[in-house]
Amino acid sequence: MSAPDLSLGLAALLGALQGVAEFLPISSSGHLALAERVAGLEAGAGGHSFNIVVHAGTLLAVLIHYRDDLLAIARGVLRPGHASKDVPDATGASGHAPSDSFNSARGTTDHAESVPVDSFRAVADSPLPAAREATDPAGHVPADSSVARGVTDPAGHVPADSHGRAASGSSATDARALFLALVIGTLPLAAALAPPVEGLVIATEHYPKAIGVCFLVTAAMLGFAEWRTRRQQRPQEVPRPLQALLIGLAQLVAILPGISRSGSTIAAAMALGLGRLPAARFSFLLAIPAILGASLKEAIGLMKHGLPAADPLAFIVGFLVSFVVGVATLRVLLVLLVRVGVLPFVPYLVVLGLAVLALG
């Protein structure tokens, strides 16, 4: 397909696909590669550059959704001597958790009974009070506590808050620990800067059977992570340095189309001991330097070699659509994590992977 074939309609469709698949653990790069192959859009005609642009749209969605955590990290790093005071209730007058603290759910257990979720809004809009309240000797959160009046997932995890952000009760030490984990988790991505690695990614984008295998790998990771999570006693909120490095290695592998970045990092974090929503939070915060670095690299390349011969307006449309759809999908994902975990995505990926192998 020639470059002008990246029409506004196709750009909007691909942007929406990116917005959905970036946050659901099903591989946005794999879905984009397959969709662009079906549409006949070649990498040289703007396909690869367009992929980076729509990823930047979902990056903006992450920055907006996790802005409180980012502010908390910045305060903890820039003001190392400052620690936030414990508050009886994490919600302020606006009903949102304070932005200077994020670590909660200490002393909770995977096997506490779930509290029924009455509605989508109960998960998507109601912040959860901090979990520094009394637990029983087994580590369960009492059903009548302010923690249990929030939302727990089916495995009993107490989310940092219903948005997947952390609730109050943390200190600057917690923020620095999360910042250090993010730095360590980002280090493996340096390998992605090597030209042979980028060439491998571009080649894989146009080899459907390889993408099909990668879908199956993602399914296996998610299934194992869910199995491990349901057997954990005390899920963590922040990964330790070695755990962060392993999660970062999972993110490096996910540069291959078909291996979900969010799926691989959430699965790795869950398998290593984090609860579902803390795993999602770390995964998406870890995406910030990854997507930002790829976007900057692509921008430098475009300045050197010029824009692809596609309609620039199509890139703008793709960016905006991926952002709007991404904001909505991220909220949906957090609801799904609370209610059902990641297991429902496994059969979808298995069926898709086998279909791609059969038809590719």
mmCIF file of C-alpha atoms in Angstrom, residues 62-328:
data_model
loop_
_atom_site.group_PDB
_atom_site.id
_atom_site.type_symbol
_atom_site.label_atom_id
_atom_site.label_comp_id
_atom_site.label_asym_id
_atom_site.label_seq_id
_atom_site.Cartn_x
_atom_site.Cartn_y
_atom_site.Cartn_z
ATOM 1 C CA VAL A 62 -0.793 6.911 31.715
ATOM 2 C CA LEU A 63 0.678 10.270 32.744
ATOM 3 C CA ILE A 64 -2.767 11.683 33.460
ATOM 4 C CA HIS A 65 -4.113 8.617 35.263
ATOM 5 C CA TYR A 66 -1.070 8.143 37.511
ATOM 6 C CA ARG A 67 -0.298 11.829 38.024
ATOM 7 C CA ASP A 68 -0.760 11.553 41.810
ATOM 8 C CA ASP A 69 1.795 8.748 42.026
ATOM 9 C CA LEU A 70 4.215 10.697 39.866
ATOM 10 C CA LEU A 71 3.847 13.738 42.124
ATOM 11 C CA ALA A 72 4.367 11.540 45.182
ATOM 12 C CA ILE A 73 7.540 10.069 43.675
ATOM 13 C CA ALA A 74 8.828 13.519 42.747
ATOM 14 C CA ARG A 75 8.202 14.817 46.264
ATOM 15 C CA GLY A 76 9.825 11.773 47.840
ATOM 16 C CA VAL A 77 12.929 12.102 45.666
ATOM 17 C CA LEU A 78 13.255 15.884 45.842
ATOM 18 C CA ARG A 79 12.344 16.118 49.552
ATOM 19 C CA PRO A 80 13.957 12.994 51.057
ATOM 20 C CA GLY A 81 13.509 14.178 54.629
ATOM 21 C CA HIS A 82 9.770 14.684 54.270
ATOM 22 C CA ALA A 83 7.300 11.997 55.286
ATOM 23 C CA SER A 84 3.563 12.284 55.033
ATOM 24 C CA LYS A 85 1.474 11.959 58.144
ATOM 25 C CA ASP A 86 -0.874 9.065 58.593
ATOM 26 C CA VAL A 87 -4.430 10.097 57.980
ATOM 27 C CA PRO A 88 -7.479 8.341 59.423
ATOM 28 C CA ASP A 89 -9.221 8.484 56.057
ATOM 29 C CA ALA A 90 -7.378 8.736 52.773
ATOM 30 C CA THR A 91 -10.164 10.597 51.070
ATOM 31 C CA GLY A 92 -10.327 14.336 51.084
ATOM 32 C CA ALA A 93 -13.247 16.634 50.561
ATOM 33 C CA SER A 94 -13.207 15.837 46.886
ATOM 34 C CA GLY A 95 -13.336 12.127 47.549
ATOM 35 C CA HIS A 96 -9.874 11.494 46.116
ATOM 36 C CA ALA A 97 -6.836 10.078 47.839
ATOM 37 C CA PRO A 98 -4.129 12.652 48.666
ATOM 38 C CA SER A 99 -1.514 12.841 45.961
ATOM 39 C CA ASP A 100 1.505 12.807 48.276
ATOM 40 C CA SER A 101 1.156 9.201 49.299
ATOM 41 C CA PHE A 102 0.588 5.969 47.559
ATOM 42 C CA ASN A 103 1.557 2.893 49.505
ATOM 43 C CA SER A 104 -1.252 0.929 51.100
ATOM 44 C CA ALA A 105 -2.508 -2.576 51.665
ATOM 45 C CA ARG A 106 0.298 -3.475 54.082
ATOM 46 C CA GLY A 107 -0.672 -6.375 56.217
ATOM 47 C CA THR A 108 -3.368 -7.531 53.842
ATOM 48 C CA THR A 109 -3.539 -11.009 52.387
ATOM 49 C CA ASP A 110 -4.435 -12.580 49.083
ATOM 50 C CA HIS A 111 -6.875 -14.893 50.806
ATOM 51 C CA ALA A 112 -9.079 -12.352 52.533
ATOM 52 C CA GLU A 113 -12.656 -12.632 51.364
ATOM 53 C CA SER A 114 -13.706 -10.325 48.583
ATOM 54 C CA VAL A 115 -16.068 -7.483 49.265
ATOM 55 C CA PRO A 116 -18.851 -7.402 46.671
ATOM 56 C CA VAL A 117 -18.569 -4.665 44.104
ATOM 57 C CA ASP A 118 -21.942 -3.030 43.610
ATOM 58 C CA SER A 119 -21.206 -1.195 40.397
ATOM 59 C CA PHE A 120 -18.607 -0.209 37.867
ATOM 60 C CA ARG A 121 -18.426 3.208 39.477
ATOM 61 C CA ALA A 122 -17.606 1.674 42.865
ATOM 62 C CA VAL A 123 -14.386 0.460 41.332
ATOM 63 C CA ALA A 124 -13.641 3.204 38.847
ATOM 64 C CA ASP A 125 -14.484 6.260 40.924
ATOM 65 C CA SER A 126 -14.350 5.526 44.659
ATOM 66 C CA PRO A 127 -10.894 5.873 46.227
ATOM 67 C CA LEU A 128 -9.914 3.390 48.871
ATOM 68 C CA PRO A 129 -8.885 4.475 52.381
ATOM 69 C CA ALA A 130 -5.391 3.573 53.506
ATOM 70 C CA ALA A 131 -4.866 0.061 54.727
ATOM 71 C CA ARG A 132 -3.051 0.864 57.955
ATOM 72 C CA GLU A 133 -5.947 -0.409 60.028
ATOM 73 C CA ALA A 134 -6.196 -3.467 62.166
ATOM 74 C CA THR A 135 -6.130 -6.883 60.574
ATOM 75 C CA ASP A 136 -6.904 -10.170 62.211
ATOM 76 C CA PRO A 137 -4.084 -12.576 63.187
ATOM 77 C CA ALA A 138 -4.262 -14.240 59.769
ATOM 78 C CA GLY A 139 -3.760 -10.916 58.058
ATOM 79 C CA HIS A 140 -7.357 -10.598 56.847
ATOM 80 C CA VAL A 141 -8.919 -7.183 56.681
ATOM 81 C CA PRO A 142 -12.060 -7.102 58.846
ATOM 82 C CA ALA A 143 -15.198 -6.832 56.763
ATOM 83 C CA ASP A 144 -16.385 -3.763 58.663
ATOM 84 C CA SER A 145 -13.139 -1.824 58.396
ATOM 85 C CA SER A 146 -12.763 1.212 56.203
ATOM 86 C CA VAL A 147 -10.409 -0.816 54.024
ATOM 87 C CA ALA A 148 -12.997 -3.499 53.382
ATOM 88 C CA ARG A 149 -15.558 -0.837 52.613
ATOM 89 C CA GLY A 150 -13.430 -0.169 49.530
ATOM 90 C CA VAL A 151 -12.866 -2.823 46.928
ATOM 91 C CA THR A 152 -10.898 -6.046 47.035
ATOM 92 C CA ASP A 153 -10.268 -8.323 44.138
ATOM 93 C CA PRO A 154 -11.434 -11.942 44.024
ATOM 94 C CA ALA A 155 -8.125 -13.086 45.479
ATOM 95 C CA GLY A 156 -8.529 -10.684 48.365
ATOM 96 C CA HIS A 157 -6.025 -8.033 47.315
ATOM 97 C CA VAL A 158 -6.753 -4.595 48.675
ATOM 98 C CA PRO A 159 -6.057 -2.203 45.815
ATOM 99 C CA ALA A 160 -4.052 0.934 46.419
ATOM 100 C CA ASP A 161 -7.159 2.678 45.279
ATOM 101 C CA SER A 162 -9.854 1.944 42.790
ATOM 102 C CA HIS A 163 -7.951 3.725 40.057
ATOM 103 C CA GLY A 164 -4.939 1.514 40.618
ATOM 104 C CA ARG A 165 -3.163 4.458 42.224
ATOM 105 C CA ALA A 166 -1.908 4.113 45.734
ATOM 106 C CA ALA A 167 -3.784 5.441 48.720
ATOM 107 C CA SER A 168 -2.439 7.426 51.625
ATOM 108 C CA GLY A 169 -0.333 6.456 54.592
ATOM 109 C CA SER A 170 3.049 6.267 52.900
ATOM 110 C CA SER A 171 6.280 8.154 53.451
ATOM 111 C CA ALA A 172 8.989 9.632 51.303
ATOM 112 C CA THR A 173 10.852 6.360 51.840
ATOM 113 C CA ASP A 174 8.112 4.525 49.973
ATOM 114 C CA ALA A 175 8.347 7.003 47.103
ATOM 115 C CA ARG A 176 12.108 6.601 46.875
ATOM 116 C CA ALA A 177 11.754 2.808 46.897
ATOM 117 C CA LEU A 178 9.319 2.981 43.999
ATOM 118 C CA PHE A 179 11.539 5.440 42.131
ATOM 119 C CA LEU A 180 14.562 3.153 42.570
ATOM 120 C CA ALA A 181 12.533 0.168 41.362
ATOM 121 C CA LEU A 182 11.462 2.108 38.262
ATOM 122 C CA VAL A 183 15.044 3.124 37.492
ATOM 123 C CA ILE A 184 16.283 -0.461 37.835
ATOM 124 C CA GLY A 185 13.362 -1.818 35.837
ATOM 125 C CA THR A 186 14.142 0.577 32.987
ATOM 126 C CA LEU A 187 17.820 -0.409 32.662
ATOM 127 C CA PRO A 188 17.293 -3.524 30.489
ATOM 128 C CA LEU A 189 15.684 -1.363 27.804
ATOM 129 C CA ALA A 190 19.144 -0.070 26.900
ATOM 130 C CA ALA A 191 19.524 -3.256 24.861
ATOM 131 C CA ALA A 192 16.579 -2.173 22.698
ATOM 132 C CA LEU A 193 18.646 0.737 21.366
ATOM 133 C CA ALA A 194 20.925 -1.637 19.447
ATOM 134 C CA PRO A 195 20.144 -1.448 15.695
ATOM 135 C CA PRO A 196 19.920 -5.264 15.318
ATOM 136 C CA VAL A 197 17.185 -5.343 17.965
ATOM 137 C CA GLU A 198 15.154 -2.666 16.193
ATOM 138 C CA GLY A 199 15.601 -4.534 12.932
ATOM 139 C CA LEU A 200 14.337 -7.716 14.574
ATOM 140 C CA VAL A 201 11.233 -5.917 15.830
ATOM 141 C CA ILE A 202 10.437 -4.448 12.410
ATOM 142 C CA ALA A 203 10.990 -7.835 10.759
ATOM 143 C CA THR A 204 8.730 -9.569 13.276
ATOM 144 C CA GLU A 205 5.973 -7.039 12.574
ATOM 145 C CA HIS A 206 5.734 -8.548 9.077
ATOM 146 C CA TYR A 207 6.036 -12.214 10.039
ATOM 147 C CA PRO A 208 2.602 -13.303 11.286
ATOM 148 C CA LYS A 209 3.603 -16.755 12.530
ATOM 149 C CA ALA A 210 6.184 -15.228 14.867
ATOM 150 C CA ILE A 211 3.494 -12.900 16.189
ATOM 151 C CA GLY A 212 1.207 -15.900 16.740
ATOM 152 C CA VAL A 213 3.886 -17.628 18.824
ATOM 153 C CA CYS A 214 4.343 -14.456 20.852
ATOM 154 C CA PHE A 215 0.589 -14.314 21.574
ATOM 155 C CA LEU A 216 0.849 -17.833 23.009
ATOM 156 C CA VAL A 217 3.851 -16.816 25.123
ATOM 157 C CA THR A 218 1.838 -13.925 26.567
ATOM 158 C CA ALA A 219 -1.041 -16.288 27.359
ATOM 159 C CA ALA A 220 1.321 -18.649 29.199
ATOM 160 C CA MET A 221 2.784 -15.791 31.260
ATOM 161 C CA LEU A 222 -0.645 -14.514 32.283
ATOM 162 C CA GLY A 223 -1.893 -17.971 33.238
ATOM 163 C CA PHE A 224 1.165 -18.680 35.373
ATOM 164 C CA ALA A 225 0.975 -15.257 37.049
ATOM 165 C CA GLU A 226 -2.675 -15.729 38.013
ATOM 166 C CA TRP A 227 -1.919 -19.196 39.411
ATOM 167 C CA ARG A 228 0.946 -17.778 41.491
ATOM 168 C CA THR A 229 -1.045 -14.776 42.709
ATOM 169 C CA ARG A 230 -3.861 -16.876 44.138
ATOM 170 C CA ARG A 231 -1.320 -18.645 46.355
ATOM 171 C CA GLN A 232 0.417 -15.591 47.752
ATOM 172 C CA GLN A 233 -0.115 -14.723 51.411
ATOM 173 C CA ARG A 234 1.010 -11.103 51.634
ATOM 174 C CA PRO A 235 1.234 -9.310 48.289
ATOM 175 C CA GLN A 236 3.763 -6.496 48.007
ATOM 176 C CA GLU A 237 3.118 -2.939 46.965
ATOM 177 C CA VAL A 238 6.572 -2.081 45.588
ATOM 178 C CA PRO A 239 9.052 -4.526 44.004
ATOM 179 C CA ARG A 240 12.475 -4.985 45.538
ATOM 180 C CA PRO A 241 15.511 -4.164 43.344
ATOM 181 C CA LEU A 242 16.065 -7.693 41.999
ATOM 182 C CA GLN A 243 12.354 -8.074 41.332
ATOM 183 C CA ALA A 244 12.336 -4.740 39.504
ATOM 184 C CA LEU A 245 15.209 -5.931 37.315
ATOM 185 C CA LEU A 246 13.344 -9.124 36.410
ATOM 186 C CA ILE A 247 10.206 -7.141 35.569
ATOM 187 C CA GLY A 248 12.378 -4.880 33.410
ATOM 188 C CA LEU A 249 13.727 -7.931 31.564
ATOM 189 C CA ALA A 250 10.125 -8.991 30.918
ATOM 190 C CA GLN A 251 9.498 -5.540 29.439
ATOM 191 C CA LEU A 252 12.546 -5.930 27.198
ATOM 192 C CA VAL A 253 11.218 -9.216 25.800
ATOM 193 C CA ALA A 254 7.908 -7.453 25.146
ATOM 194 C CA ILE A 255 9.423 -5.300 22.407
ATOM 195 C CA LEU A 256 8.555 -8.237 20.148
ATOM 196 C CA PRO A 257 5.101 -7.797 18.587
ATOM 197 C CA GLY A 258 2.662 -10.249 20.131
ATOM 198 C CA ILE A 259 4.264 -10.255 23.570
ATOM 199 C CA SER A 260 2.215 -7.759 25.530
ATOM 200 C CA ARG A 261 4.239 -5.119 27.356
ATOM 201 C CA SER A 262 1.552 -4.629 29.973
ATOM 202 C CA GLY A 263 0.822 -8.358 30.081
ATOM 203 C CA SER A 264 4.443 -9.426 30.507
ATOM 204 C CA THR A 265 5.276 -6.827 33.159
ATOM 205 C CA ILE A 266 2.029 -7.287 35.112
ATOM 206 C CA ALA A 267 2.482 -11.063 34.935
ATOM 207 C CA ALA A 268 6.111 -10.843 36.065
ATOM 208 C CA ALA A 269 5.214 -8.501 38.932
ATOM 209 C CA MET A 270 2.343 -10.737 40.075
ATOM 210 C CA ALA A 271 4.486 -13.877 39.846
ATOM 211 C CA LEU A 272 7.183 -12.164 41.928
ATOM 212 C CA GLY A 273 4.806 -11.250 44.745
ATOM 213 C CA LEU A 274 2.972 -8.019 43.928
ATOM 214 C CA GLY A 275 -0.800 -7.763 44.169
ATOM 215 C CA ARG A 276 -2.781 -7.261 40.990
ATOM 216 C CA LEU A 277 -3.288 -3.510 41.145
ATOM 217 C CA PRO A 278 0.201 -2.704 42.485
ATOM 218 C CA ALA A 279 1.527 -4.840 39.608
ATOM 219 C CA ALA A 280 -0.552 -2.833 37.130
ATOM 220 C CA ARG A 281 0.586 0.450 38.653
ATOM 221 C CA PHE A 282 4.261 -0.524 38.441
ATOM 222 C CA SER A 283 3.774 -1.822 34.903
ATOM 223 C CA PHE A 284 2.259 1.391 33.616
ATOM 224 C CA LEU A 285 4.677 3.662 35.481
ATOM 225 C CA LEU A 286 7.474 1.555 33.967
ATOM 226 C CA ALA A 287 5.955 2.203 30.546
ATOM 227 C CA ILE A 288 6.591 5.946 30.859
ATOM 228 C CA PRO A 289 10.370 5.919 30.238
ATOM 229 C CA ALA A 290 9.977 3.060 27.742
ATOM 230 C CA ILE A 291 7.422 4.776 25.512
ATOM 231 C CA LEU A 292 8.981 8.209 26.030
ATOM 232 C CA GLY A 293 12.383 6.882 24.960
ATOM 233 C CA ALA A 294 10.950 5.193 21.859
ATOM 234 C CA SER A 295 9.021 8.342 20.958
ATOM 235 C CA LEU A 296 12.088 10.554 21.314
ATOM 236 C CA LYS A 297 14.174 8.133 19.263
ATOM 237 C CA GLU A 298 11.557 8.151 16.515
ATOM 238 C CA ALA A 299 11.322 11.950 16.629
ATOM 239 C CA ILE A 300 15.100 12.254 16.195
ATOM 240 C CA GLY A 301 14.949 9.833 13.280
ATOM 241 C CA LEU A 302 12.198 11.830 11.622
ATOM 242 C CA MET A 303 14.196 15.038 11.987
ATOM 243 C CA LYS A 304 17.172 13.366 10.323
ATOM 244 C CA HIS A 305 15.386 11.545 7.516
ATOM 245 C CA GLY A 306 12.222 13.568 7.114
ATOM 246 C CA LEU A 307 8.586 12.733 7.654
ATOM 247 C CA PRO A 308 7.083 9.663 5.981
ATOM 248 C CA ALA A 309 4.992 10.420 2.915
ATOM 249 C CA ALA A 310 1.769 10.005 4.864
ATOM 250 C CA ASP A 311 -0.774 12.677 5.754
ATOM 251 C CA PRO A 312 0.467 14.401 8.961
ATOM 252 C CA LEU A 313 -3.148 14.879 10.005
ATOM 253 C CA ALA A 314 -3.521 11.089 10.138
ATOM 254 C CA PHE A 315 -0.775 10.988 12.789
ATOM 255 C CA ILE A 316 -2.582 13.637 14.838
ATOM 256 C CA VAL A 317 -5.876 11.749 14.593
ATOM 257 C CA GLY A 318 -4.208 8.489 15.610
ATOM 258 C CA PHE A 319 -2.571 10.173 18.607
ATOM 259 C CA LEU A 320 -5.796 11.767 19.855
ATOM 260 C CA VAL A 321 -7.914 8.643 19.389
ATOM 261 C CA SER A 322 -5.361 6.402 21.118
ATOM 262 C CA PHE A 323 -5.262 8.847 24.053
ATOM 263 C CA VAL A 324 -9.038 9.062 24.524
ATOM 264 C CA VAL A 325 -9.620 5.334 24.102
ATOM 265 C CA GLY A 326 -6.586 4.597 26.277
ATOM 266 C CA VAL A 327 -7.938 6.631 29.207
ATOM 267 C CA ALA A 328 -11.208 4.683 29.125
#
